[in-house]
Amino acid sequence: MGLYHRLFKEANVFPVQTRSASRWLFPLLLSLAVLLPNAAIAKCEDWPQYSYILEDIDELYPAINSAAMNDADRRAAVAASVQFYLQSSLARDQIAYCELSVKPDSKISRYSVSFRSSAAAAAQYPVAHPQWLSNGRLGLQGVRSCQLDAACWQPTGGQLQCAAPWQFYLPLGLPIVQQKLLMLLHYPPYVSMQQSDYLNNATLNRWQRLLTTVGVANADTALYSTIVDIFPIAAPGSGESGCFSTASAVQYFSSQGAGYVPGMLSGLALAVDTVTTLPVMVFGAEALGYWRAAYPAAPIGVNQAGATALAAGGLQTPYAGANHPIAAVYQTCSSTPGLIKMEQQDLASACFAKSMAATPGAVPAQVAEQCNGQYLSSAPSVEVANQVCAMAVVDKSPQLAPWSVAKARAWCAANQNQACPLPDYSK
């Protein structure tokens, strides 16, 4: 490990700040270092430099703030937050970089961004990053309007007794130029904001496990995890469904309100050819409800797919519905629809994500039909049966001592791929 740290330090190539919770990011960055030729590492100054300005962003990034801080301290804190999340986006976009800096400009709430990269995709950042933040301002506008409505903003003992804290939080640090898929979800769990990692939570960890199960490389899972939430508000990770209603999302974050969600979807669903964009997947009852309200001409349901224009006159966007990525964990062998049924549905959704991203010009309904036939069959292949069984076993294993996928697959193979009854996890 010391060798890689030394290479990064000597070349002035900085990986995203790491922590034990973000355990997959550091291996990804190490793999990038291994792939780069030594000559390229030694000559960062030969890489093209990209510089641009970000304005009016102080309220878009979480940053330390206190009454004791002066304006210079506050702006330095914002700059540090911008740099941290920019590092994460570049890494998850699989863009190697060096000499990255974000510095307060002479003008209040303006920051100078600069970095070097040999990756062609890096040239998109000077346009894509400011545009993404421009759409983010619509989210802040929607949150401010929501805060004025007691039926919308109720984290401190409102009518529904919603749990605090709530805080505006954009999906920072995710891919914005090389993503393969967009995820439409409900709201980000507050723990992700505390850990400064939008993908470090049980929901997204399980989505990544589904993706790798159907054959997506572990290093590529972040490219399938560019998220738009119908509420850009971090809140406790469960029990908030009624507190963030579809009606409020439509009122404050759709084209009827500030336009945050359609702006984000349109901005991130990049064109893949002259008629088609990247696919969008809609996860969970709340996001599905929002989609039906916002795009009534595009019918959707779990494992149901189609294509629609996200804006008048726009390109066709493939889409599909899915269960919420964590919902299956709360099922049992005897519940309805049941643990096994939801595992099958979720793997079919992951199959759609992988297949649609690989062939974006394909007919979405046909891709869904193929994946549904593979994973929802009453007579699945041995491999599919083992995948379904292993997902169920891992999902129901103890939180503090979860089974690995390899261990679950071995147990399933020895038990005719029948997850129910579940294993004795104490052994």
Coordinates of N, CA and C in Angstrom, one line a residue, residues 39-242:
A39 N 5.5 6.9 -17.0 CA 5.9 8.2 -17.7 C 4.8 9.2 -17.5
A40 N 3.5 8.7 -17.6 CA 2.4 9.6 -17.4 C 2.3 10.1 -16.0
I41 N 2.5 9.2 -15.0 CA 2.5 9.6 -13.6 C 3.5 10.7 -13.3
A42 N 4.7 10.5 -14.0 CA 5.8 11.4 -13.7 C 5.6 12.8 -14.4
K43 N 4.7 12.9 -15.3 CA 4.6 14.1 -16.1 C 3.2 14.7 -16.0
C44 N 2.7 14.9 -14.8 CA 1.4 15.5 -14.7 C 1.3 16.8 -15.4
E45 N 2.4 17.5 -15.4 CA 2.3 18.9 -16.0 C 2.1 18.8 -17.5
D46 N 2.3 17.7 -18.1 CA 2.0 17.5 -19.5 C 0.6 17.3 -19.8
W47 N -0.2 16.9 -18.8 CA -1.6 16.7 -19.1 C -2.4 18.0 -19.3
P48 N -3.4 18.0 -20.1 CA -4.2 19.3 -20.4 C -4.8 19.8 -19.0
Q49 N -4.8 21.1 -18.9 CA -5.4 21.7 -17.7 C -6.8 22.2 -18.0
Y50 N -7.7 22.0 -17.1 CA -9.1 22.5 -17.2 C -9.4 23.5 -16.1
S51 N -9.8 24.6 -16.4 CA -10.1 25.7 -15.4 C -11.5 26.3 -15.7
Y52 N -12.2 26.5 -14.6 CA -13.6 27.1 -14.8 C -14.0 27.8 -13.5
I53 N -15.1 28.5 -13.6 CA -15.6 29.3 -12.4 C -16.9 28.8 -12.0
L54 N -17.1 28.6 -10.7 CA -18.4 28.3 -10.1 C -18.9 29.5 -9.3
E55 N -20.1 29.9 -9.5 CA -20.7 31.1 -8.8 C -21.9 30.7 -8.1
D56 N -22.2 31.5 -7.0 CA -23.4 31.4 -6.2 C -23.7 29.9 -5.8
I57 N -22.7 29.3 -5.2 CA -22.8 27.9 -4.8 C -22.7 27.6 -3.3
D58 N -22.6 28.7 -2.5 CA -22.3 28.5 -1.1 C -23.3 27.7 -0.4
E59 N -24.6 27.8 -0.8 CA -25.7 27.0 -0.1 C -25.9 25.7 -0.8
L60 N -25.2 25.3 -1.8 CA -25.4 24.1 -2.5 C -24.5 22.9 -1.9
Y61 N -23.5 23.3 -1.2 CA -22.6 22.3 -0.6 C -22.7 22.3 0.9
P62 N -22.7 21.1 1.5 CA -22.6 21.1 3.0 C -21.2 21.5 3.4
A63 N -21.1 22.4 4.4 CA -19.8 22.9 4.8 C -19.9 23.3 6.3
I64 N -18.8 23.2 7.0 CA -18.8 23.7 8.4 C -19.1 25.2 8.4
N65 N -19.9 25.5 9.4 CA -20.3 27.0 9.5 C -20.6 27.2 11.0
S66 N -20.1 28.3 11.5 CA -20.4 28.6 12.9 C -20.3 30.1 13.1
A67 N -20.9 30.7 14.2 CA -20.9 32.1 14.4 C -19.5 32.6 14.6
A68 N -18.5 31.8 15.0 CA -17.2 32.2 15.2 C -16.4 32.4 13.9
M69 N -16.9 31.8 12.8 CA -16.2 31.9 11.6 C -16.4 33.2 10.9
N70 N -15.3 33.8 10.3 CA -15.4 35.0 9.5 C -15.7 34.6 8.1
D71 N -15.9 35.5 7.2 CA -16.3 35.2 5.8 C -15.2 34.4 5.1
A72 N -13.9 34.7 5.4 CA -12.8 34.0 4.7 C -12.8 32.5 5.1
D73 N -13.1 32.3 6.4 CA -13.1 30.9 6.9 C -14.3 30.2 6.3
R74 N -15.4 30.8 6.2 CA -16.6 30.2 5.6 C -16.3 29.8 4.2
R75 N -15.8 30.7 3.4 CA -15.5 30.5 2.0 C -14.5 29.4 1.8
A76 N -13.5 29.3 2.7 CA -12.5 28.3 2.6 C -13.1 26.9 2.9
A77 N -14.1 26.9 3.8 CA -14.8 25.6 4.1 C -15.6 25.2 2.9
V78 N -16.3 26.1 2.3 CA -17.1 25.8 1.1 C -16.1 25.2 0.0
A79 N -15.0 25.9 -0.2 CA -14.1 25.5 -1.2 C -13.6 24.0 -1.0
A80 N -13.3 23.7 0.3 CA -12.9 22.4 0.7 C -14.0 21.4 0.4
S81 N -15.2 21.7 0.6 CA -16.3 20.8 0.4 C -16.5 20.6 -1.1
V82 N -16.4 21.7 -1.9 CA -16.5 21.5 -3.4 C -15.4 20.6 -3.9
Q83 N -14.2 20.8 -3.4 CA -13.0 20.0 -3.8 C -13.2 18.5 -3.5
F84 N -13.7 18.3 -2.3 CA -13.9 16.9 -1.8 C -14.9 16.2 -2.8
Y85 N -16.0 16.8 -3.0 CA -17.1 16.1 -3.8 C -16.7 16.1 -5.3
L86 N -15.9 17.1 -5.7 CA -15.4 17.0 -7.1 C -14.4 15.9 -7.3
Q87 N -13.6 15.6 -6.3 CA -12.7 14.5 -6.4 C -13.5 13.2 -6.5
S88 N -14.5 13.1 -5.7 CA -15.4 11.9 -5.8 C -16.0 11.7 -7.1
S89 N -16.6 12.8 -7.7 CA -17.2 12.7 -9.0 C -16.2 12.3 -10.1
L90 N -15.0 12.9 -10.1 CA -14.0 12.5 -11.1 C -13.6 11.0 -10.9
A91 N -13.4 10.6 -9.7 CA -13.0 9.2 -9.5 C -14.1 8.3 -10.0
R92 N -15.4 8.6 -9.6 CA -16.5 7.7 -10.0 C -16.8 7.8 -11.5
D93 N -16.4 8.9 -12.1 CA -16.4 9.0 -13.6 C -15.2 8.3 -14.2
Q94 N -14.4 7.7 -13.4 CA -13.2 7.0 -13.9 C -12.2 7.9 -14.7
I95 N -12.1 9.1 -14.1 CA -11.2 10.1 -14.7 C -10.0 10.3 -13.8
A96 N -8.8 9.9 -14.3 CA -7.6 10.1 -13.5 C -7.2 11.6 -13.6
Y97 N -6.8 12.2 -12.5 CA -6.5 13.7 -12.5 C -5.4 14.0 -11.6
C98 N -4.9 15.2 -11.7 CA -3.9 15.7 -10.7 C -4.0 17.2 -10.6
E99 N -3.3 17.7 -9.7 CA -3.3 19.2 -9.4 C -4.6 19.8 -9.3
L100 N -5.5 19.1 -8.6 CA -6.9 19.6 -8.5 C -6.9 20.7 -7.4
S101 N -7.5 21.8 -7.6 CA -7.7 22.8 -6.6 C -9.0 23.6 -6.8
V102 N -9.6 23.9 -5.7 CA -10.8 24.8 -5.7 C -10.5 25.9 -4.7
K103 N -10.5 27.2 -5.2 CA -10.1 28.3 -4.4 C -11.1 29.4 -4.5
P104 N -11.4 30.1 -3.3 CA -12.3 31.2 -3.3 C -11.7 32.3 -4.3
D105 N -12.6 32.9 -5.1 CA -12.2 34.0 -6.0 C -12.3 35.3 -5.3
S106 N -12.0 36.4 -6.0 CA -12.1 37.7 -5.4 C -13.5 38.1 -5.1
K107 N -14.4 37.6 -5.9 CA -15.9 37.9 -5.7 C -16.5 36.9 -4.8
I108 N -17.4 37.5 -3.9 CA -18.1 36.6 -2.9 C -18.9 35.6 -3.6
S109 N -18.8 34.3 -3.1 CA -19.6 33.2 -3.6 C -19.1 32.8 -5.0
R110 N -17.9 33.1 -5.3 CA -17.3 32.6 -6.6 C -16.0 31.9 -6.3
Y111 N -15.8 30.7 -7.1 CA -14.7 29.9 -6.8 C -14.0 29.5 -8.1
S112 N -12.7 29.4 -8.1 CA -12.0 29.0 -9.2 C -11.6 27.5 -9.1
V113 N -11.9 26.7 -10.1 CA -11.7 25.3 -10.2 C -10.6 25.0 -11.2
S114 N -9.6 24.2 -10.9 CA -8.6 23.8 -11.8 C -8.1 22.4 -11.5
F115 N -7.9 21.7 -12.6 CA -7.2 20.3 -12.5 C -6.7 19.9 -13.8
R116 N -5.8 18.9 -13.8 CA -5.2 18.4 -15.0 C -5.7 16.9 -15.2
S117 N -5.9 16.5 -16.4 CA -6.2 15.2 -16.7 C -5.9 14.8 -18.2
S118 N -5.5 13.6 -18.4 CA -5.3 13.1 -19.8 C -6.5 12.5 -20.3
A119 N -7.6 12.3 -19.6 CA -8.8 11.6 -20.0 C -9.6 12.6 -20.9
A120 N -10.1 12.1 -22.0 CA -10.9 12.9 -22.9 C -12.2 13.4 -22.2
A121 N -12.8 12.6 -21.4 CA -14.0 12.9 -20.7 C -13.9 14.1 -19.8
A122 N -12.6 14.4 -19.3 CA -12.4 15.5 -18.4 C -12.8 16.8 -19.1
A123 N -12.7 16.9 -20.4 CA -13.0 18.2 -21.1 C -14.5 18.6 -20.9
Q124 N -15.3 17.6 -20.5 CA -16.7 18.0 -20.4 C -17.0 18.7 -19.0
Y125 N -16.1 18.5 -18.1 CA -16.4 19.1 -16.7 C -16.6 20.6 -16.7
P126 N -15.8 21.4 -17.4 CA -16.0 22.9 -17.3 C -17.4 23.3 -17.7
V127 N -18.1 22.5 -18.5 CA -19.5 22.8 -18.8 C -20.5 22.0 -18.0
A128 N -20.2 20.7 -17.8 CA -21.2 19.9 -17.1 C -21.3 20.2 -15.6
H129 N -20.2 20.5 -15.0 CA -20.3 20.8 -13.5 C -21.1 22.0 -13.2
P130 N -20.8 23.2 -13.8 CA -21.6 24.4 -13.5 C -23.1 24.2 -13.9
Q131 N -23.4 23.5 -15.0 CA -24.7 23.2 -15.4 C -25.5 22.3 -14.4
W132 N -24.8 21.3 -13.9 CA -25.4 20.5 -12.9 C -25.7 21.3 -11.6
L133 N -24.9 22.2 -11.2 CA -25.2 23.1 -10.1 C -26.3 24.1 -10.4
S134 N -26.4 24.5 -11.6 CA -27.5 25.4 -12.0 C -28.8 24.6 -11.8
N135 N -28.9 23.4 -12.2 CA -30.1 22.6 -11.9 C -30.3 22.4 -10.4
G136 N -29.1 22.3 -9.7 CA -29.2 22.1 -8.2 C -29.8 23.3 -7.5
R137 N -29.7 24.5 -8.0 CA -30.3 25.6 -7.4 C -31.8 25.5 -7.5
L138 N -32.3 24.8 -8.5 CA -33.8 24.6 -8.5 C -34.2 23.8 -7.3
G139 N -33.4 22.8 -6.9 CA -33.7 22.0 -5.7 C -33.7 22.9 -4.5
L140 N -32.7 23.8 -4.3 CA -32.7 24.7 -3.2 C -33.9 25.5 -3.2
Q141 N -34.4 26.0 -4.3 CA -35.6 26.8 -4.4 C -36.8 26.1 -4.0
G142 N -36.9 24.8 -4.4 CA -38.0 23.9 -4.0 C -38.0 23.7 -2.5
V143 N -36.8 23.5 -1.9 CA -36.7 23.2 -0.5 C -37.2 24.5 0.3
R144 N -36.8 25.6 -0.1 CA -37.2 26.8 0.5 C -38.8 27.0 0.5
S145 N -39.4 26.7 -0.7 CA -40.8 26.7 -0.7 C -41.5 25.7 0.1
C146 N -40.9 24.5 0.2 CA -41.4 23.4 1.0 C -41.3 23.8 2.5
Q147 N -40.3 24.5 2.9 CA -40.2 24.9 4.3 C -41.2 25.9 4.7
L148 N -41.9 26.6 3.8 CA -42.9 27.5 4.1 C -44.3 26.9 4.2
D149 N -44.3 25.6 3.9 CA -45.6 24.8 3.9 C -45.6 23.8 5.0
A150 N -46.4 23.9 6.0 CA -46.4 23.0 7.1 C -46.7 21.6 6.7
A151 N -47.4 21.4 5.6 CA -47.8 20.1 5.1 C -46.6 19.4 4.4
C152 N -45.6 20.2 4.0 CA -44.5 19.7 3.3 C -43.3 19.5 4.2
W153 N -43.0 20.5 5.0 CA -41.7 20.5 5.9 C -42.2 20.3 7.3
Q154 N -42.0 19.1 7.8 CA -42.4 18.7 9.1 C -41.4 17.8 9.8
P155 N -40.2 18.2 10.0 CA -39.2 17.3 10.6 C -39.1 17.4 12.1
T156 N -39.9 18.3 12.7 CA -39.8 18.5 14.1 C -41.1 18.4 14.8
G157 N -41.8 17.2 14.6 CA -43.0 16.9 15.2 C -44.2 17.5 14.6
G158 N -44.3 17.4 13.2 CA -45.4 17.9 12.5 C -46.6 16.9 12.6
Q159 N -47.6 17.1 11.8 CA -48.8 16.2 11.9 C -48.5 14.7 11.8
L160 N -47.4 14.4 11.0 CA -47.1 13.0 10.8 C -46.0 12.5 11.7
Q161 N -45.5 13.4 12.6 CA -44.5 13.0 13.6 C -43.2 12.5 12.8
C162 N -42.8 13.3 11.9 CA -41.6 12.9 11.1 C -40.3 13.1 11.9
A163 N -39.4 12.2 11.8 CA -38.1 12.3 12.6 C -37.2 13.3 12.0
A164 N -36.5 14.0 12.9 CA -35.5 15.0 12.5 C -34.1 14.2 12.5
P165 N -33.0 14.8 12.0 CA -33.0 16.1 11.3 C -33.3 15.9 9.8
W166 N -33.7 17.1 9.2 CA -33.8 17.2 7.7 C -32.9 18.3 7.3
Q167 N -32.2 18.0 6.1 CA -31.3 19.1 5.6 C -31.2 18.9 4.1
F168 N -31.2 20.1 3.4 CA -31.1 20.1 1.9 C -29.7 19.4 1.6
Y169 N -29.8 18.5 0.6 CA -28.6 17.7 0.2 C -28.7 17.3 -1.2
L170 N -27.9 17.8 -2.1 CA -27.9 17.4 -3.5 C -27.1 16.1 -3.6
P171 N -27.3 15.4 -4.7 CA -26.6 14.1 -4.9 C -25.2 14.4 -5.4
L172 N -24.4 14.9 -4.5 CA -23.0 15.3 -4.8 C -22.0 14.1 -4.9
G173 N -21.0 14.3 -5.7 CA -19.9 13.3 -5.7 C -20.2 12.1 -6.6
L174 N -21.2 12.2 -7.5 CA -21.5 11.0 -8.3 C -21.1 11.3 -9.8
P175 N -21.1 10.3 -10.6 CA -20.7 10.5 -12.0 C -21.6 11.5 -12.7
I176 N -21.1 12.4 -13.5 CA -21.9 13.4 -14.2 C -21.6 13.5 -15.7
V177 N -20.6 12.7 -16.2 CA -20.3 12.8 -17.6 C -20.1 11.4 -18.2
Q178 N -19.9 10.4 -17.4 CA -19.7 9.0 -18.0 C -20.6 8.0 -17.4
Q179 N -21.7 8.5 -16.7 CA -22.7 7.5 -16.2 C -23.3 6.7 -17.3
K180 N -23.8 5.5 -16.9 CA -24.5 4.6 -17.8 C -26.0 4.6 -17.6
L181 N -26.4 5.2 -16.4 CA -27.8 5.0 -16.0 C -28.2 6.1 -15.0
L182 N -29.4 6.5 -15.0 CA -29.9 7.4 -13.9 C -30.9 6.6 -13.0
M183 N -30.8 6.9 -11.7 CA -31.7 6.3 -10.7 C -32.6 7.4 -10.2
L184 N -33.9 7.2 -10.3 CA -34.8 8.1 -9.6 C -35.3 7.5 -8.3
L185 N -35.0 8.1 -7.2 CA -35.3 7.6 -5.9 C -36.1 8.6 -5.1
H186 N -36.3 8.3 -3.8 CA -37.2 9.1 -2.9 C -36.5 10.3 -2.3
Y187 N -35.5 9.9 -1.4 CA -34.7 11.0 -0.7 C -33.5 10.3 -0.2
P188 N -32.4 11.1 0.1 CA -31.1 10.5 0.6 C -31.2 10.3 2.1
P189 N -30.7 9.1 2.6 CA -30.6 9.0 4.0 C -29.6 9.9 4.6
Y190 N -29.9 10.4 5.8 CA -29.0 11.4 6.5 C -27.6 10.9 6.7
V191 N -27.5 9.6 6.9 CA -26.2 9.0 7.2 C -25.2 9.2 6.1
S192 N -25.7 9.3 4.8 CA -24.9 9.6 3.7 C -24.3 11.0 3.8
M193 N -25.1 11.9 4.2 CA -24.6 13.3 4.4 C -23.6 13.3 5.5
Q194 N -23.8 12.6 6.6 CA -22.9 12.6 7.7 C -21.5 12.1 7.3
Q195 N -21.5 11.1 6.4 CA -20.3 10.4 6.0 C -19.8 11.0 4.7
S196 N -20.4 12.1 4.2 CA -19.9 12.8 3.0 C -19.8 11.8 1.8
D197 N -20.7 10.8 1.7 CA -20.7 9.9 0.6 C -22.1 9.5 0.3
Y198 N -22.6 9.9 -0.9 CA -24.0 9.7 -1.3 C -24.3 8.2 -1.5
L199 N -23.3 7.4 -1.8 CA -23.5 6.0 -2.1 C -23.2 5.1 -0.9
N200 N -22.8 5.7 0.2 CA -22.4 4.8 1.4 C -23.6 4.7 2.3
N201 N -24.5 3.8 1.9 CA -25.7 3.5 2.8 C -26.2 2.1 2.4
A202 N -27.1 1.5 3.2 CA -27.5 0.1 2.9 C -28.2 0.0 1.6
T203 N -29.0 1.1 1.2 CA -29.8 1.0 -0.1 C -28.8 0.9 -1.3
L204 N -27.8 1.7 -1.3 CA -27.0 1.7 -2.5 C -26.0 0.6 -2.5
N205 N -25.6 0.1 -1.2 CA -24.7 -1.0 -1.1 C -25.4 -2.3 -1.7
R206 N -26.7 -2.4 -1.4 CA -27.5 -3.5 -2.0 C -27.6 -3.4 -3.5
W207 N -27.9 -2.2 -4.0 CA -28.0 -2.0 -5.4 C -26.7 -2.5 -6.1
Q208 N -25.5 -2.1 -5.5 CA -24.2 -2.5 -6.1 C -24.1 -4.0 -6.1
R209 N -24.6 -4.7 -5.0 CA -24.5 -6.1 -4.9 C -25.4 -6.8 -6.0
L210 N -26.5 -6.2 -6.3 CA -27.4 -6.7 -7.3 C -26.7 -6.6 -8.7
L211 N -26.0 -5.5 -8.9 CA -25.3 -5.2 -10.2 C -24.2 -6.2 -10.4
T212 N -23.4 -6.4 -9.4 CA -22.3 -7.4 -9.5 C -22.8 -8.8 -9.7
T213 N -23.9 -9.1 -9.1 CA -24.5 -10.5 -9.2 C -24.8 -10.7 -10.7
V214 N -25.3 -9.7 -11.4 CA -25.7 -10.0 -12.8 C -24.6 -9.7 -13.8
G215 N -23.4 -9.4 -13.2 CA -22.2 -9.4 -14.1 C -21.6 -8.0 -14.3
V216 N -22.0 -7.0 -13.6 CA -21.4 -5.7 -13.7 C -20.1 -5.7 -12.9
A217 N -19.0 -5.3 -13.5 CA -17.7 -5.3 -12.8 C -17.8 -4.4 -11.5
N218 N -17.2 -4.8 -10.4 CA -17.3 -4.1 -9.2 C -16.8 -2.6 -9.3
A219 N -15.8 -2.4 -10.1 CA -15.2 -1.1 -10.3 C -16.2 -0.2 -11.1
D220 N -17.2 -0.8 -11.8 CA -18.1 0.0 -12.6 C -19.4 0.3 -12.0
T221 N -19.7 -0.2 -10.8 CA -21.0 0.0 -10.2 C -21.5 1.4 -10.0
A222 N -20.5 2.3 -9.7 CA -20.8 3.7 -9.5 C -21.4 4.3 -10.8
L223 N -21.0 3.8 -12.0 CA -21.5 4.4 -13.2 C -23.0 4.1 -13.4
Y224 N -23.5 3.1 -12.6 CA -24.9 2.8 -12.7 C -25.7 3.4 -11.5
S225 N -25.0 4.4 -10.8 CA -25.6 4.9 -9.6 C -25.6 6.5 -9.5
T226 N -25.9 7.1 -10.7 CA -26.1 8.5 -10.7 C -27.6 8.8 -10.3
I227 N -27.8 9.4 -9.2 CA -29.1 9.5 -8.6 C -29.7 10.9 -8.7
V228 N -31.0 10.9 -8.9 CA -31.9 12.1 -8.7 C -32.9 11.7 -7.8
D229 N -33.1 12.4 -6.7 CA -34.1 12.2 -5.7 C -35.3 13.1 -5.9
I230 N -36.5 12.6 -5.8 CA -37.7 13.5 -5.9 C -37.7 14.5 -4.8
F231 N -37.1 14.2 -3.7 CA -36.9 15.2 -2.6 C -35.4 15.3 -2.3
P232 N -34.7 16.4 -2.6 CA -33.3 16.5 -2.3 C -33.1 17.0 -0.8
I233 N -33.6 16.1 0.1 CA -33.6 16.4 1.5 C -33.1 15.2 2.3
A234 N -31.9 15.3 2.9 CA -31.4 14.2 3.7 C -32.2 14.1 5.0
A235 N -32.6 12.9 5.3 CA -33.5 12.6 6.5 C -33.2 11.2 7.0
P236 N -33.6 10.9 8.2 CA -33.4 9.6 8.8 C -33.8 8.5 7.8
G237 N -33.1 7.4 7.8 CA -33.2 6.4 6.7 C -34.4 5.5 6.6
S238 N -35.3 5.6 7.5 CA -36.5 4.8 7.4 C -37.7 5.5 8.0
G239 N -38.9 5.2 7.6 CA -40.1 5.7 8.3 C -40.5 7.1 7.8
E240 N -40.0 7.5 6.7 CA -40.3 8.9 6.2 C -41.2 8.9 5.0
S241 N -41.7 7.8 4.6 CA -42.5 7.7 3.4 C -43.7 8.7 3.4
G242 N -44.4 8.8 4.4 CA -45.6 9.7 4.5 C -45.1 11.1 4.6

